[in-house]
Each structure stands twice: as structure tokens, then as C-alpha cells.
Amino acid sequence: MPKVTYISHDGAERQVELPAGWTLMQGATLNGIDGIEGECGGSCGCATCHVYVDERFADKLAPMSEVEDEMLDCTESPREANSRLGCQIKATPEIDGIIVRLPEAQS
């Protein structure tokens, strides 16, 4: 199972293993990781699963959709070049070891 490290805004780290096909948002919410809300349940209809992806993994992710790009314009915390929505990143063997930082606020 791919491992994901979530780093909270205050620097606390938590690593979890996600079943293949789960999203980073699912992994965070189902493992009690604070800082990811996922209000829309993973339908790319809000921006409350905003994460900053470690740049070493950027080329291993599926391309951003137009809808995700638009939703990232609505984030509470500043959008950066490595901003993605956790509900749009699926756990795959290619992203094993991915590190994501959580923003200061989601909503």
C-alpha cells in the first residue's frame, strides 16, 4: 500500500498507508488527520482538501483537470504552484512516499 506523509501547518507529521485507489482526502479524513475537511465528499465541488504537494512528486501525478484548477482559485489559504486537491490524487504505487503539506486553513 502506498505511504503518504501529511505535514500539518504546525509541522506535525503523520504517515499512513492507503489502499490503492483511495484518494489523499479519503486517507486523511478516515485516519483522523486534522487539516483536511473534504466537505463535498471528494466530488471536486469544494476546495477543503487543498494540499501542497512535495515538488519531487509533481510529475508522478495525473494532470490537473479544468474543474480542479478552477476550484483551487477558491482556496482559503494561498494557492501555490504545487497546490492540488487531495480528492483528485489517487494512491498508486508511483506516488508511494508522497509528502503533502496542509495549509493553515481550509474554510
PDB file of C-alpha atoms in Angstrom:
ATOM      1  CA  MET A   1       0.000   0.000   0.000  1.00  0.00           C
ATOM      2  CA  PRO A   2       1.325   3.454  -0.862  1.00  0.00           C
ATOM      3  CA  LYS A   3       2.536   5.535   2.078  1.00  0.00           C
ATOM      4  CA  VAL A   4       1.545   9.184   2.387  1.00  0.00           C
ATOM      5  CA  THR A   5       3.058  11.683   4.799  1.00  0.00           C
ATOM      6  CA  TYR A   6       0.781  14.538   5.809  1.00  0.00           C
ATOM      7  CA  ILE A   7       2.500  17.539   7.380  1.00  0.00           C
ATOM      8  CA  SER A   8       0.203  19.877   9.274  1.00  0.00           C
ATOM      9  CA  HIS A   9       0.579  23.634   9.195  1.00  0.00           C
ATOM     10  CA  ASP A  10       2.348  23.498  12.584  1.00  0.00           C
ATOM     11  CA  GLY A  11       4.878  20.937  11.306  1.00  0.00           C
ATOM     12  CA  ALA A  12       3.460  17.764  12.869  1.00  0.00           C
ATOM     13  CA  GLU A  13       3.943  14.763  10.564  1.00  0.00           C
ATOM     14  CA  ARG A  14       1.785  11.695  10.223  1.00  0.00           C
ATOM     15  CA  GLN A  15       2.390   8.844   7.805  1.00  0.00           C
ATOM     16  CA  VAL A  16      -0.398   6.498   6.741  1.00  0.00           C
ATOM     17  CA  GLU A  17      -0.711   3.653   4.263  1.00  0.00           C
ATOM     18  CA  LEU A  18      -3.562   3.981   1.795  1.00  0.00           C
ATOM     19  CA  PRO A  19      -5.168   1.205  -0.204  1.00  0.00           C
ATOM     20  CA  ALA A  20      -4.541   1.656  -3.922  1.00  0.00           C
ATOM     21  CA  GLY A  21      -7.262   3.792  -5.463  1.00  0.00           C
ATOM     22  CA  TRP A  22      -8.071   5.749  -2.323  1.00  0.00           C
ATOM     23  CA  THR A  23      -7.615   9.495  -2.556  1.00  0.00           C
ATOM     24  CA  LEU A  24      -5.393  11.553  -0.288  1.00  0.00           C
ATOM     25  CA  MET A  25      -8.553  13.228   1.024  1.00  0.00           C
ATOM     26  CA  GLN A  26     -10.066   9.852   1.966  1.00  0.00           C
ATOM     27  CA  GLY A  27      -6.839   8.820   3.636  1.00  0.00           C
ATOM     28  CA  ALA A  28      -6.752  11.973   5.734  1.00  0.00           C
ATOM     29  CA  THR A  29     -10.390  12.035   6.779  1.00  0.00           C
ATOM     30  CA  LEU A  30     -10.622   8.311   7.527  1.00  0.00           C
ATOM     31  CA  ASN A  31      -7.412   8.410   9.575  1.00  0.00           C
ATOM     32  CA  GLY A  32      -8.402  11.446  11.656  1.00  0.00           C
ATOM     33  CA  ILE A  33      -5.837  13.814  10.199  1.00  0.00           C
ATOM     34  CA  ASP A  34      -6.737  17.393  11.069  1.00  0.00           C
ATOM     35  CA  GLY A  35      -6.453  19.975   8.329  1.00  0.00           C
ATOM     36  CA  ILE A  36      -8.418  18.232   5.573  1.00  0.00           C
ATOM     37  CA  GLU A  37     -12.167  18.757   5.668  1.00  0.00           C
ATOM     38  CA  GLY A  38     -13.456  17.258   2.411  1.00  0.00           C
ATOM     39  CA  GLU A  39     -16.874  18.921   2.708  1.00  0.00           C
ATOM     40  CA  CYS A  40     -18.058  17.717  -0.723  1.00  0.00           C
ATOM     41  CA  GLY A  41     -17.052  14.116  -0.035  1.00  0.00           C
ATOM     42  CA  GLY A  42     -14.477  14.036  -2.808  1.00  0.00           C
ATOM     43  CA  SER A  43     -16.532  15.222  -5.774  1.00  0.00           C
ATOM     44  CA  CYS A  44     -14.230  18.165  -6.586  1.00  0.00           C
ATOM     45  CA  GLY A  45     -17.029  20.501  -5.540  1.00  0.00           C
ATOM     46  CA  CYS A  46     -15.249  22.449  -2.821  1.00  0.00           C
ATOM     47  CA  ALA A  47     -11.663  23.282  -2.019  1.00  0.00           C
ATOM     48  CA  THR A  48     -11.485  21.997   1.551  1.00  0.00           C
ATOM     49  CA  CYS A  49      -8.967  19.250   0.775  1.00  0.00           C
ATOM     50  CA  HIS A  50      -6.331  21.665  -0.547  1.00  0.00           C
ATOM     51  CA  VAL A  51      -2.774  20.352  -0.131  1.00  0.00           C
ATOM     52  CA  TYR A  52       0.702  21.436  -1.157  1.00  0.00           C
ATOM     53  CA  VAL A  53       2.407  18.508  -2.900  1.00  0.00           C
ATOM     54  CA  ASP A  54       6.136  17.985  -2.447  1.00  0.00           C
ATOM     55  CA  GLU A  55       7.595  19.003  -5.787  1.00  0.00           C
ATOM     56  CA  ARG A  56       9.507  15.711  -6.148  1.00  0.00           C
ATOM     57  CA  PHE A  57       6.156  14.023  -6.801  1.00  0.00           C
ATOM     58  CA  ALA A  58       4.563  16.572  -9.150  1.00  0.00           C
ATOM     59  CA  ASP A  59       5.423  14.675 -12.333  1.00  0.00           C
ATOM     60  CA  LYS A  60       4.044  11.417 -10.905  1.00  0.00           C
ATOM     61  CA  LEU A  61       0.510  12.789 -10.508  1.00  0.00           C
ATOM     62  CA  ALA A  62      -2.288  12.729 -13.047  1.00  0.00           C
ATOM     63  CA  PRO A  63      -2.684  16.096 -14.769  1.00  0.00           C
ATOM     64  CA  MET A  64      -4.940  18.629 -13.098  1.00  0.00           C
ATOM     65  CA  SER A  65      -8.431  18.861 -14.579  1.00  0.00           C
ATOM     66  CA  GLU A  66     -10.018  22.164 -15.533  1.00  0.00           C
ATOM     67  CA  VAL A  67     -12.528  21.782 -12.677  1.00  0.00           C
ATOM     68  CA  GLU A  68      -9.766  21.193 -10.121  1.00  0.00           C
ATOM     69  CA  ASP A  69      -7.880  24.196 -11.477  1.00  0.00           C
ATOM     70  CA  GLU A  70     -10.972  26.375 -11.049  1.00  0.00           C
ATOM     71  CA  MET A  71     -11.635  25.066  -7.528  1.00  0.00           C
ATOM     72  CA  LEU A  72      -8.070  25.883  -6.493  1.00  0.00           C
ATOM     73  CA  ASP A  73      -8.851  29.528  -7.228  1.00  0.00           C
ATOM     74  CA  CYS A  74     -11.321  29.345  -4.302  1.00  0.00           C
ATOM     75  CA  THR A  75      -8.999  28.093  -1.560  1.00  0.00           C
ATOM     76  CA  GLU A  76      -8.911  29.776   1.828  1.00  0.00           C
ATOM     77  CA  SER A  77      -5.111  29.597   2.024  1.00  0.00           C
ATOM     78  CA  PRO A  78      -2.952  30.933  -0.811  1.00  0.00           C
ATOM     79  CA  ARG A  79      -2.744  28.868  -3.975  1.00  0.00           C
ATOM     80  CA  GLU A  80       0.809  27.953  -4.916  1.00  0.00           C
ATOM     81  CA  ALA A  81       2.400  26.227  -7.906  1.00  0.00           C
ATOM     82  CA  ASN A  82       2.259  22.888  -6.060  1.00  0.00           C
ATOM     83  CA  SER A  83      -1.354  23.242  -4.864  1.00  0.00           C
ATOM     84  CA  ARG A  84      -3.684  20.335  -5.585  1.00  0.00           C
ATOM     85  CA  LEU A  85      -6.948  18.992  -4.215  1.00  0.00           C
ATOM     86  CA  GLY A  86      -6.462  15.842  -2.167  1.00  0.00           C
ATOM     87  CA  CYS A  87      -9.668  14.346  -3.564  1.00  0.00           C
ATOM     88  CA  GLN A  88      -8.107  14.329  -7.027  1.00  0.00           C
ATOM     89  CA  ILE A  89      -4.910  12.465  -6.101  1.00  0.00           C
ATOM     90  CA  LYS A  90      -5.300   8.694  -6.019  1.00  0.00           C
ATOM     91  CA  ALA A  91      -2.931   6.435  -4.132  1.00  0.00           C
ATOM     92  CA  THR A  92      -0.878   4.452  -6.639  1.00  0.00           C
ATOM     93  CA  PRO A  93       2.462   2.647  -6.398  1.00  0.00           C
ATOM     94  CA  GLU A  94       4.017   5.552  -8.343  1.00  0.00           C
ATOM     95  CA  ILE A  95       3.330   8.019  -5.526  1.00  0.00           C
ATOM     96  CA  ASP A  96       4.469   5.760  -2.680  1.00  0.00           C
ATOM     97  CA  GLY A  97       6.221   8.018  -0.180  1.00  0.00           C
ATOM     98  CA  ILE A  98       4.462  11.219  -1.288  1.00  0.00           C
ATOM     99  CA  ILE A  99       4.624  14.143   1.116  1.00  0.00           C
ATOM    100  CA  VAL A 100       1.873  16.740   1.298  1.00  0.00           C
ATOM    101  CA  ARG A 101       1.742  19.840   3.431  1.00  0.00           C
ATOM    102  CA  LEU A 102      -1.578  21.047   4.763  1.00  0.00           C
ATOM    103  CA  PRO A 103      -2.472  24.734   4.551  1.00  0.00           C
ATOM    104  CA  GLU A 104      -3.197  26.926   7.552  1.00  0.00           C
ATOM    105  CA  ALA A 105      -6.941  26.989   6.809  1.00  0.00           C
ATOM    106  CA  GLN A 106      -9.394  25.149   4.557  1.00  0.00           C
ATOM    107  CA  SER A 107     -12.575  27.158   5.112  1.00  0.00           C
TER     108      SER A 107
END
